[in-house]
mmCIF file of C-alpha atoms in Angstrom:
data_model
loop_
_atom_site.group_PDB
_atom_site.id
_atom_site.type_symbol
_atom_site.label_atom_id
_atom_site.label_comp_id
_atom_site.label_asym_id
_atom_site.label_seq_id
_atom_site.Cartn_x
_atom_site.Cartn_y
_atom_site.Cartn_z
ATOM 1 C CA UNK D 25 78.163 -61.630 -8.083
ATOM 2 C CA UNK D 26 80.469 -60.703 -5.412
ATOM 3 C CA UNK D 27 79.740 -63.458 -2.815
ATOM 4 C CA UNK D 28 79.630 -60.751 0.274
ATOM 5 C CA UNK D 29 78.057 -58.776 -1.991
ATOM 6 C CA UNK D 30 75.171 -60.778 -1.463
ATOM 7 C CA UNK D 31 74.633 -61.689 1.681
ATOM 8 C CA UNK D 32 75.215 -58.738 2.653
ATOM 9 C CA UNK D 33 72.322 -57.717 -0.250
ATOM 10 C CA UNK D 34 70.138 -61.246 0.737
ATOM 11 C CA UNK D 35 70.446 -59.816 4.558
ATOM 12 C CA UNK D 36 69.155 -56.915 3.723
ATOM 13 C CA UNK D 37 66.470 -58.647 2.165
ATOM 14 C CA UNK D 38 65.404 -60.173 4.870
ATOM 15 C CA UNK D 39 64.998 -56.691 7.493
ATOM 16 C CA UNK D 40 63.031 -55.793 4.941
ATOM 17 C CA UNK D 41 60.430 -58.223 4.917
ATOM 18 C CA UNK D 42 60.777 -57.693 8.105
ATOM 19 C CA UNK D 43 60.441 -54.435 9.084
ATOM 20 C CA UNK D 44 57.213 -54.329 6.653
ATOM 21 C CA UNK D 45 55.778 -56.539 9.122
ATOM 22 C CA UNK D 46 56.383 -55.190 11.811
ATOM 23 C CA UNK D 47 55.158 -51.693 10.115
ATOM 24 C CA UNK D 48 58.590 -50.003 10.046
ATOM 25 C CA UNK D 49 61.344 -49.237 7.460
ATOM 26 C CA UNK D 50 64.955 -51.573 7.792
ATOM 27 C CA UNK D 51 66.191 -48.150 7.410
ATOM 28 C CA UNK D 52 65.847 -47.498 10.708
ATOM 29 C CA UNK D 53 65.957 -51.234 11.983
ATOM 30 C CA UNK D 54 67.707 -52.401 14.293
ATOM 31 C CA UNK D 55 70.447 -55.417 14.359
ATOM 32 C CA UNK D 56 67.376 -57.533 13.871
ATOM 33 C CA UNK D 57 65.144 -55.672 15.297
ATOM 34 C CA UNK D 58 62.992 -56.772 13.009
ATOM 35 C CA UNK D 59 63.359 -59.934 13.561
ATOM 36 C CA UNK D 60 62.268 -59.690 16.436
ATOM 37 C CA UNK D 61 58.822 -57.760 15.965
ATOM 38 C CA UNK D 62 58.173 -60.657 13.578
ATOM 39 C CA UNK D 63 58.637 -62.697 15.499
ATOM 40 C CA UNK D 64 56.528 -62.040 19.194
ATOM 41 C CA UNK D 65 53.036 -62.786 19.894
ATOM 42 C CA UNK D 66 51.689 -60.786 23.137
ATOM 43 C CA UNK D 67 48.503 -61.099 22.189
ATOM 44 C CA UNK D 68 47.580 -65.009 23.168
ATOM 45 C CA UNK D 69 50.717 -64.700 25.353
ATOM 46 C CA UNK D 70 49.318 -63.217 28.024
ATOM 47 C CA UNK D 71 46.198 -64.925 27.858
ATOM 48 C CA UNK D 72 48.227 -67.889 28.634
ATOM 49 C CA UNK D 73 50.068 -65.878 31.333
ATOM 50 C CA UNK D 74 46.937 -64.147 33.323
ATOM 51 C CA UNK D 75 45.460 -68.190 33.795
ATOM 52 C CA UNK D 76 48.686 -68.770 36.196
ATOM 53 C CA UNK D 77 50.588 -65.821 37.270
ATOM 54 C CA UNK D 78 53.781 -67.740 39.027
ATOM 55 C CA UNK D 79 56.442 -67.289 36.427
ATOM 56 C CA UNK D 80 57.925 -64.088 34.303
ATOM 57 C CA UNK D 81 56.203 -63.726 31.401
ATOM 58 C CA UNK D 82 59.516 -62.627 28.580
ATOM 59 C CA UNK D 83 57.771 -60.796 25.239
ATOM 60 C CA UNK D 84 61.007 -60.303 24.145
ATOM 61 C CA UNK D 85 64.754 -60.626 25.200
ATOM 62 C CA UNK D 86 64.082 -57.452 26.970
ATOM 63 C CA UNK D 87 60.497 -57.139 27.349
ATOM 64 C CA UNK D 88 58.752 -58.838 30.836
ATOM 65 C CA UNK D 89 56.010 -59.035 32.940
ATOM 66 C CA UNK D 90 56.147 -60.893 36.383
ATOM 67 C CA UNK D 91 54.198 -60.398 39.540
ATOM 68 C CA UNK D 92 57.394 -59.947 42.691
ATOM 69 C CA UNK D 93 56.744 -60.989 45.544
ATOM 70 C CA UNK D 94 57.646 -57.215 47.767
ATOM 71 C CA UNK D 95 61.082 -56.965 49.771
ATOM 72 C CA UNK D 96 62.931 -54.721 51.829
ATOM 73 C CA UNK D 97 61.643 -50.785 50.752
ATOM 74 C CA UNK D 98 58.614 -51.836 49.486
ATOM 75 C CA UNK D 99 57.465 -54.122 52.032
ATOM 76 C CA UNK D 100 55.333 -51.974 54.313
ATOM 77 C CA UNK D 101 51.234 -52.144 53.968
ATOM 78 C CA UNK D 102 49.500 -54.348 52.314
ATOM 79 C CA UNK D 103 48.192 -54.080 48.983
ATOM 80 C CA UNK D 104 44.559 -54.557 48.135
ATOM 81 C CA UNK D 105 45.108 -57.627 46.199
ATOM 82 C CA UNK D 106 43.350 -59.651 44.439
ATOM 83 C CA UNK D 107 41.554 -57.145 43.553
ATOM 84 C CA UNK D 108 38.667 -56.896 40.120
ATOM 85 C CA UNK D 109 39.077 -54.270 37.393
ATOM 86 C CA UNK D 110 37.843 -53.267 34.693
ATOM 87 C CA UNK D 111 40.704 -53.232 31.475
ATOM 88 C CA UNK D 112 39.055 -50.901 29.515
ATOM 89 C CA UNK D 113 39.399 -48.984 33.358
ATOM 90 C CA UNK D 114 43.115 -49.760 32.770
ATOM 91 C CA UNK D 115 42.927 -48.511 29.292
ATOM 92 C CA UNK D 116 41.531 -45.326 29.608
ATOM 93 C CA UNK D 117 43.762 -44.737 32.839
ATOM 94 C CA UNK D 118 47.189 -45.641 30.942
ATOM 95 C CA UNK D 119 46.026 -44.188 28.038
ATOM 96 C CA UNK D 120 46.560 -40.392 30.412
ATOM 97 C CA UNK D 121 49.908 -40.651 31.600
ATOM 98 C CA UNK D 122 52.518 -37.865 29.839
ATOM 99 C CA UNK D 123 55.521 -37.050 30.572
ATOM 100 C CA UNK D 124 58.202 -33.472 29.430
ATOM 101 C CA UNK D 125 60.988 -35.685 27.019
ATOM 102 C CA UNK D 126 63.268 -32.229 26.884
ATOM 103 C CA UNK D 127 60.679 -29.491 25.933
ATOM 104 C CA UNK D 128 58.271 -32.621 25.172
ATOM 105 C CA UNK D 129 54.403 -33.364 26.505
ATOM 106 C CA UNK D 130 54.132 -36.563 25.694
ATOM 107 C CA UNK D 131 52.502 -39.746 25.910
ATOM 108 C CA UNK D 132 54.273 -42.172 28.020
ATOM 109 C CA UNK D 133 52.799 -45.342 26.451
ATOM 110 C CA UNK D 134 51.759 -45.933 22.628
ATOM 111 C CA UNK D 135 48.367 -47.747 21.734
ATOM 112 C CA UNK D 136 49.594 -51.459 21.755
ATOM 113 C CA UNK D 137 52.686 -50.726 24.562
ATOM 114 C CA UNK D 138 49.110 -49.342 26.293
ATOM 115 C CA UNK D 139 46.775 -52.621 24.811
ATOM 116 C CA UNK D 140 49.294 -55.254 26.148
ATOM 117 C CA UNK D 141 50.186 -53.861 30.174
ATOM 118 C CA UNK D 142 45.947 -52.842 30.681
ATOM 119 C CA UNK D 143 45.297 -57.564 29.925
ATOM 120 C CA UNK D 144 48.747 -58.051 32.010
ATOM 121 C CA UNK D 145 47.120 -55.570 34.783
ATOM 122 C CA UNK D 146 43.554 -57.231 35.240
ATOM 123 C CA UNK D 147 43.611 -59.951 34.504
ATOM 124 C CA UNK D 148 47.171 -60.873 37.150
ATOM 125 C CA UNK D 149 46.092 -58.434 40.102
ATOM 126 C CA UNK D 150 43.001 -61.158 40.069
ATOM 127 C CA UNK D 151 44.675 -63.204 41.553
ATOM 128 C CA UNK D 152 47.519 -61.991 42.991
ATOM 129 C CA UNK D 153 48.518 -61.482 46.152
ATOM 130 C CA UNK D 154 48.125 -58.161 49.497
ATOM 131 C CA UNK D 155 52.993 -58.814 49.193
ATOM 132 C CA UNK D 156 53.586 -58.592 45.152
ATOM 133 C CA UNK D 157 53.783 -56.067 42.671
ATOM 134 C CA UNK D 158 53.218 -56.456 39.008
ATOM 135 C CA UNK D 159 56.260 -54.724 37.578
ATOM 136 C CA UNK D 160 56.985 -54.803 33.540
ATOM 137 C CA UNK D 161 60.155 -53.227 31.233
ATOM 138 C CA UNK D 162 58.243 -52.143 28.488
ATOM 139 C CA UNK D 163 59.832 -51.657 24.798
ATOM 140 C CA UNK D 164 57.532 -50.586 21.817
ATOM 141 C CA UNK D 165 58.203 -48.139 19.256
ATOM 142 C CA UNK D 166 56.544 -44.502 19.797
ATOM 143 C CA UNK D 167 55.615 -43.959 15.918
ATOM 144 C CA UNK D 168 54.753 -39.868 17.348
ATOM 145 C CA UNK D 169 58.945 -39.670 18.269
ATOM 146 C CA UNK D 170 59.694 -39.156 15.237
ATOM 147 C CA UNK D 171 59.455 -40.244 10.795
ATOM 148 C CA UNK D 172 58.903 -43.945 12.003
ATOM 149 C CA UNK D 173 59.123 -44.588 15.399
ATOM 150 C CA UNK D 174 61.899 -44.630 18.182
ATOM 151 C CA UNK D 175 61.426 -47.961 19.989
ATOM 152 C CA UNK D 176 61.850 -47.022 23.018
ATOM 153 C CA UNK D 177 61.883 -48.359 26.661
ATOM 154 C CA UNK D 178 59.896 -48.020 30.003
ATOM 155 C CA UNK D 179 59.696 -49.255 33.298
ATOM 156 C CA UNK D 180 57.011 -50.148 36.513
ATOM 157 C CA UNK D 181 55.756 -51.027 39.457
ATOM 158 C CA UNK D 182 51.597 -51.554 39.046
ATOM 159 C CA UNK D 183 49.957 -52.313 42.952
ATOM 160 C CA UNK D 184 46.020 -50.974 44.091
ATOM 161 C CA UNK D 185 46.224 -49.677 47.243
ATOM 162 C CA UNK D 186 43.888 -46.630 48.876
ATOM 163 C CA UNK D 187 41.465 -47.846 45.933
ATOM 164 C CA UNK D 188 43.053 -46.737 43.319
ATOM 165 C CA UNK D 189 45.410 -48.343 40.974
ATOM 166 C CA UNK D 190 48.538 -47.258 41.900
ATOM 167 C CA UNK D 191 51.719 -46.457 38.653
ATOM 168 C CA UNK D 192 55.599 -46.132 39.503
ATOM 169 C CA UNK D 193 57.327 -45.732 36.329
ATOM 170 C CA UNK D 194 62.010 -46.248 37.360
ATOM 171 C CA UNK D 195 62.105 -45.929 33.460
ATOM 172 C CA UNK D 196 60.932 -43.515 31.229
ATOM 173 C CA UNK D 197 60.795 -43.427 27.236
ATOM 174 C CA UNK D 198 65.062 -44.345 27.842
ATOM 175 C CA UNK D 199 66.919 -45.790 24.977
ATOM 176 C CA UNK D 200 69.365 -47.505 27.368
ATOM 177 C CA UNK D 201 68.210 -51.001 24.969
ATOM 178 C CA UNK D 202 68.373 -49.305 21.558
ATOM 179 C CA UNK D 203 70.491 -51.983 18.528
ATOM 180 C CA UNK D 204 71.025 -54.192 21.317
ATOM 181 C CA UNK D 205 71.317 -57.908 20.481
ATOM 182 C CA UNK D 206 69.727 -61.462 22.052
ATOM 183 C CA UNK D 207 72.176 -61.728 24.637
ATOM 184 C CA UNK D 208 72.671 -58.321 26.102
ATOM 185 C CA UNK D 209 72.286 -57.530 28.587
ATOM 186 C CA UNK D 210 72.458 -52.803 29.016
ATOM 187 C CA UNK D 211 74.961 -50.799 30.064
ATOM 188 C CA UNK D 212 72.662 -49.998 33.137
ATOM 189 C CA UNK D 213 69.626 -51.314 35.393
ATOM 190 C CA UNK D 214 66.314 -50.753 34.208
ATOM 191 C CA UNK D 215 65.323 -50.629 37.890
ATOM 192 C CA UNK D 216 61.526 -50.768 38.109
ATOM 193 C CA UNK D 217 60.680 -48.158 40.694
ATOM 194 C CA UNK D 218 61.225 -47.985 44.131
ATOM 195 C CA UNK D 219 57.642 -46.602 46.892
ATOM 196 C CA UNK D 220 60.747 -45.727 48.925
ATOM 197 C CA UNK D 221 62.510 -43.420 46.562
ATOM 198 C CA UNK D 222 62.014 -41.267 42.849
ATOM 199 C CA UNK D 223 63.080 -42.020 39.858
ATOM 200 C CA UNK D 224 64.239 -38.158 38.880
ATOM 201 C CA UNK D 225 64.625 -38.743 34.745
ATOM 202 C CA UNK D 226 60.925 -39.681 35.265
ATOM 203 C CA UNK D 227 58.002 -35.734 35.118
ATOM 204 C CA UNK D 228 54.946 -37.465 34.738
ATOM 205 C CA UNK D 229 52.337 -34.488 34.659
ATOM 206 C CA UNK D 230 49.116 -34.010 36.437
ATOM 207 C CA UNK D 231 46.729 -35.289 33.337
ATOM 208 C CA UNK D 232 43.633 -32.933 35.308
ATOM 209 C CA UNK D 233 41.173 -34.827 35.303
ATOM 210 C CA UNK D 234 39.162 -36.641 37.794
ATOM 211 C CA UNK D 235 39.844 -39.769 39.866
ATOM 212 C CA UNK D 236 44.183 -39.010 38.833
ATOM 213 C CA UNK D 237 46.511 -38.098 41.112
ATOM 214 C CA UNK D 238 49.994 -37.047 40.987
ATOM 215 C CA UNK D 239 51.730 -38.176 44.184
ATOM 216 C CA UNK D 240 55.497 -38.361 43.314
ATOM 217 C CA UNK D 241 56.528 -37.044 39.839
ATOM 218 C CA UNK D 242 57.650 -40.824 38.604
ATOM 219 C CA UNK D 243 53.737 -41.817 40.025
ATOM 220 C CA UNK D 244 50.881 -41.647 40.042
ATOM 221 C CA UNK D 245 47.506 -43.001 41.109
ATOM 222 C CA UNK D 246 44.015 -44.008 39.215
ATOM 223 C CA UNK D 247 40.498 -44.047 41.659
ATOM 224 C CA UNK D 248 38.892 -47.178 39.867
ATOM 225 C CA UNK D 249 35.690 -49.491 40.645
ATOM 226 C CA UNK D 250 36.696 -52.440 41.764
ATOM 227 C CA UNK D 251 35.832 -55.517 43.825
ATOM 228 C CA UNK D 252 37.285 -57.571 45.615
ATOM 229 C CA UNK D 253 38.004 -61.084 44.525
ATOM 230 C CA UNK D 254 35.296 -63.603 45.932
ATOM 231 C CA UNK D 255 37.940 -65.972 47.282
ATOM 232 C CA UNK D 256 39.292 -62.453 50.155
ATOM 233 C CA UNK D 257 36.452 -59.828 49.735
ATOM 234 C CA UNK D 258 32.673 -62.182 51.082
ATOM 235 C CA UNK D 259 32.335 -64.019 53.809
ATOM 236 C CA UNK D 260 33.123 -67.799 54.165
ATOM 237 C CA UNK D 261 29.331 -68.972 54.044
ATOM 238 C CA UNK D 262 28.579 -71.571 56.632
ATOM 239 C CA UNK D 263 28.829 -75.200 56.050
ATOM 240 C CA UNK D 264 25.947 -77.382 55.227
ATOM 241 C CA UNK D 265 26.367 -80.676 56.602
ATOM 242 C CA UNK D 266 25.739 -83.286 54.458
ATOM 243 C CA UNK D 267 25.768 -87.231 54.652
ATOM 244 C CA UNK D 268 28.391 -89.266 54.476
ATOM 245 C CA UNK D 269 29.359 -90.109 51.032
ATOM 246 C CA UNK D 270 30.898 -92.042 48.655
ATOM 247 C CA UNK D 271 35.726 -90.166 48.882
ATOM 248 C CA UNK D 272 35.296 -89.054 44.607
ATOM 249 C CA UNK D 273 38.045 -88.158 42.521
ATOM 250 C CA UNK D 274 39.060 -84.715 42.888
ATOM 251 C CA UNK D 275 37.556 -82.509 39.749
ATOM 252 C CA UNK D 276 40.210 -81.248 37.559
ATOM 253 C CA UNK D 277 39.617 -77.769 37.199
ATOM 254 C CA UNK D 278 38.525 -76.544 33.757
ATOM 255 C CA UNK D 279 40.143 -74.492 31.586
ATOM 256 C CA UNK D 280 38.166 -71.682 29.730
ATOM 257 C CA UNK D 281 37.695 -71.646 26.657
ATOM 258 C CA UNK D 282 39.423 -68.654 25.650
ATOM 259 C CA UNK D 283 43.051 -69.675 26.884
ATOM 260 C CA UNK D 284 42.451 -73.206 25.777
ATOM 261 C CA UNK D 285 42.385 -70.974 22.306
ATOM 262 C CA UNK D 286 44.887 -68.685 22.771
ATOM 263 C CA UNK D 287 47.452 -71.527 23.944
ATOM 264 C CA UNK D 288 46.201 -73.387 20.761
ATOM 265 C CA UNK D 289 46.744 -69.954 18.518
ATOM 266 C CA UNK D 290 50.188 -69.265 20.608
ATOM 267 C CA UNK D 291 51.835 -73.158 19.717
ATOM 268 C CA UNK D 292 50.116 -73.508 16.098
ATOM 269 C CA UNK D 293 51.848 -70.201 16.035
ATOM 270 C CA UNK D 294 55.685 -71.375 16.956
ATOM 271 C CA UNK D 295 55.553 -73.722 14.038
ATOM 272 C CA UNK D 296 54.834 -71.649 11.874
ATOM 273 C CA UNK D 297 57.405 -69.767 13.271
ATOM 274 C CA UNK D 298 60.070 -72.578 12.926
ATOM 275 C CA UNK D 299 58.982 -73.607 9.452
ATOM 276 C CA UNK D 300 59.689 -69.787 7.846
ATOM 277 C CA UNK D 301 62.991 -69.414 10.057
ATOM 278 C CA UNK D 302 64.457 -72.337 8.565
ATOM 279 C CA UNK D 303 62.775 -71.517 4.981
ATOM 280 C CA UNK D 304 65.255 -67.745 5.136
ATOM 281 C CA UNK D 305 67.922 -69.838 6.576
ATOM 282 C CA UNK D 306 68.058 -72.545 3.533
ATOM 283 C CA UNK D 307 67.714 -70.016 1.344
ATOM 284 C CA UNK D 308 69.855 -67.470 2.369
ATOM 285 C CA UNK D 309 68.690 -64.372 3.868
ATOM 286 C CA UNK D 310 70.103 -65.120 7.651
ATOM 287 C CA UNK D 311 72.620 -66.357 9.252
ATOM 288 C CA UNK D 312 73.082 -70.220 10.895
ATOM 289 C CA UNK D 313 74.127 -67.151 13.939
ATOM 290 C CA UNK D 314 71.052 -65.750 13.791
ATOM 291 C CA UNK D 315 69.206 -68.839 12.661
ATOM 292 C CA UNK D 316 69.703 -70.939 15.887
ATOM 293 C CA UNK D 317 69.083 -67.605 18.050
ATOM 294 C CA UNK D 318 65.401 -66.790 17.225
ATOM 295 C CA UNK D 319 64.962 -71.364 16.750
ATOM 296 C CA UNK D 320 65.919 -70.600 20.724
ATOM 297 C CA UNK D 321 63.604 -68.391 21.441
ATOM 298 C CA UNK D 322 60.891 -69.680 19.253
ATOM 299 C CA UNK D 323 61.952 -73.114 21.196
ATOM 300 C CA UNK D 324 62.145 -70.664 24.790
ATOM 301 C CA UNK D 325 57.936 -69.707 23.892
ATOM 302 C CA UNK D 326 57.018 -72.975 23.872
#
């Protein structure tokens, strides 16, 4: 059999296998799209990140979540951070957001997207400062928009102010990232949204429910019950003077069992992925260049 035909068949088999893991037929997957989905692990990575959200969390080459310092036009009245919000309440809020797309009214976020964003928002805002917003770029497969689902991108800016969770949408259901290969950039910048200027291409629909209010065509606010974190809400108790004691070694903050399990699971999954990648490379199912690109992604996540 011609070697080029064999190589093509092996690559198609690899994409079909990856697409099966991702829940989408290979015929509708972009270049290495299935492999990107196969080697993603957002759940444990978000759990680890919210414990210490100081750096940007890159979930894929074009998906990220970040606590960003407000600057320029975003400065103004401070946010009411840190704040404790129920992840379930944030989930319900995000699930209710609908936008106008062409002539249709559709959900802005799909279910998996809601799940990861709600956990990231509820977790990180407990540690956010008054001058920080959570910004995100989120790409997900929207099965309700086609037989197999188009992979579309949303961007946004989230913060808690005026007693409400505020969501500004910069880009809604865009195909700007469709078909891009790792390492390449979209043709236009993906703006997370601005307080001072609305995004004309975003059309949020009034949900018509108590506690939700459309502030602007690209901005919606949800009245959610929240408790300020102990660090900012409760006044410090009067200090009690105690007899001097021998100095002791400073106690190290203990990580929670959930975080420890998530870290352990995350590294175990990365190890398994590296082994699977090598096997696929050795069997000729992916090229050396594809192997190196996906291997670099896995190592970056360690």
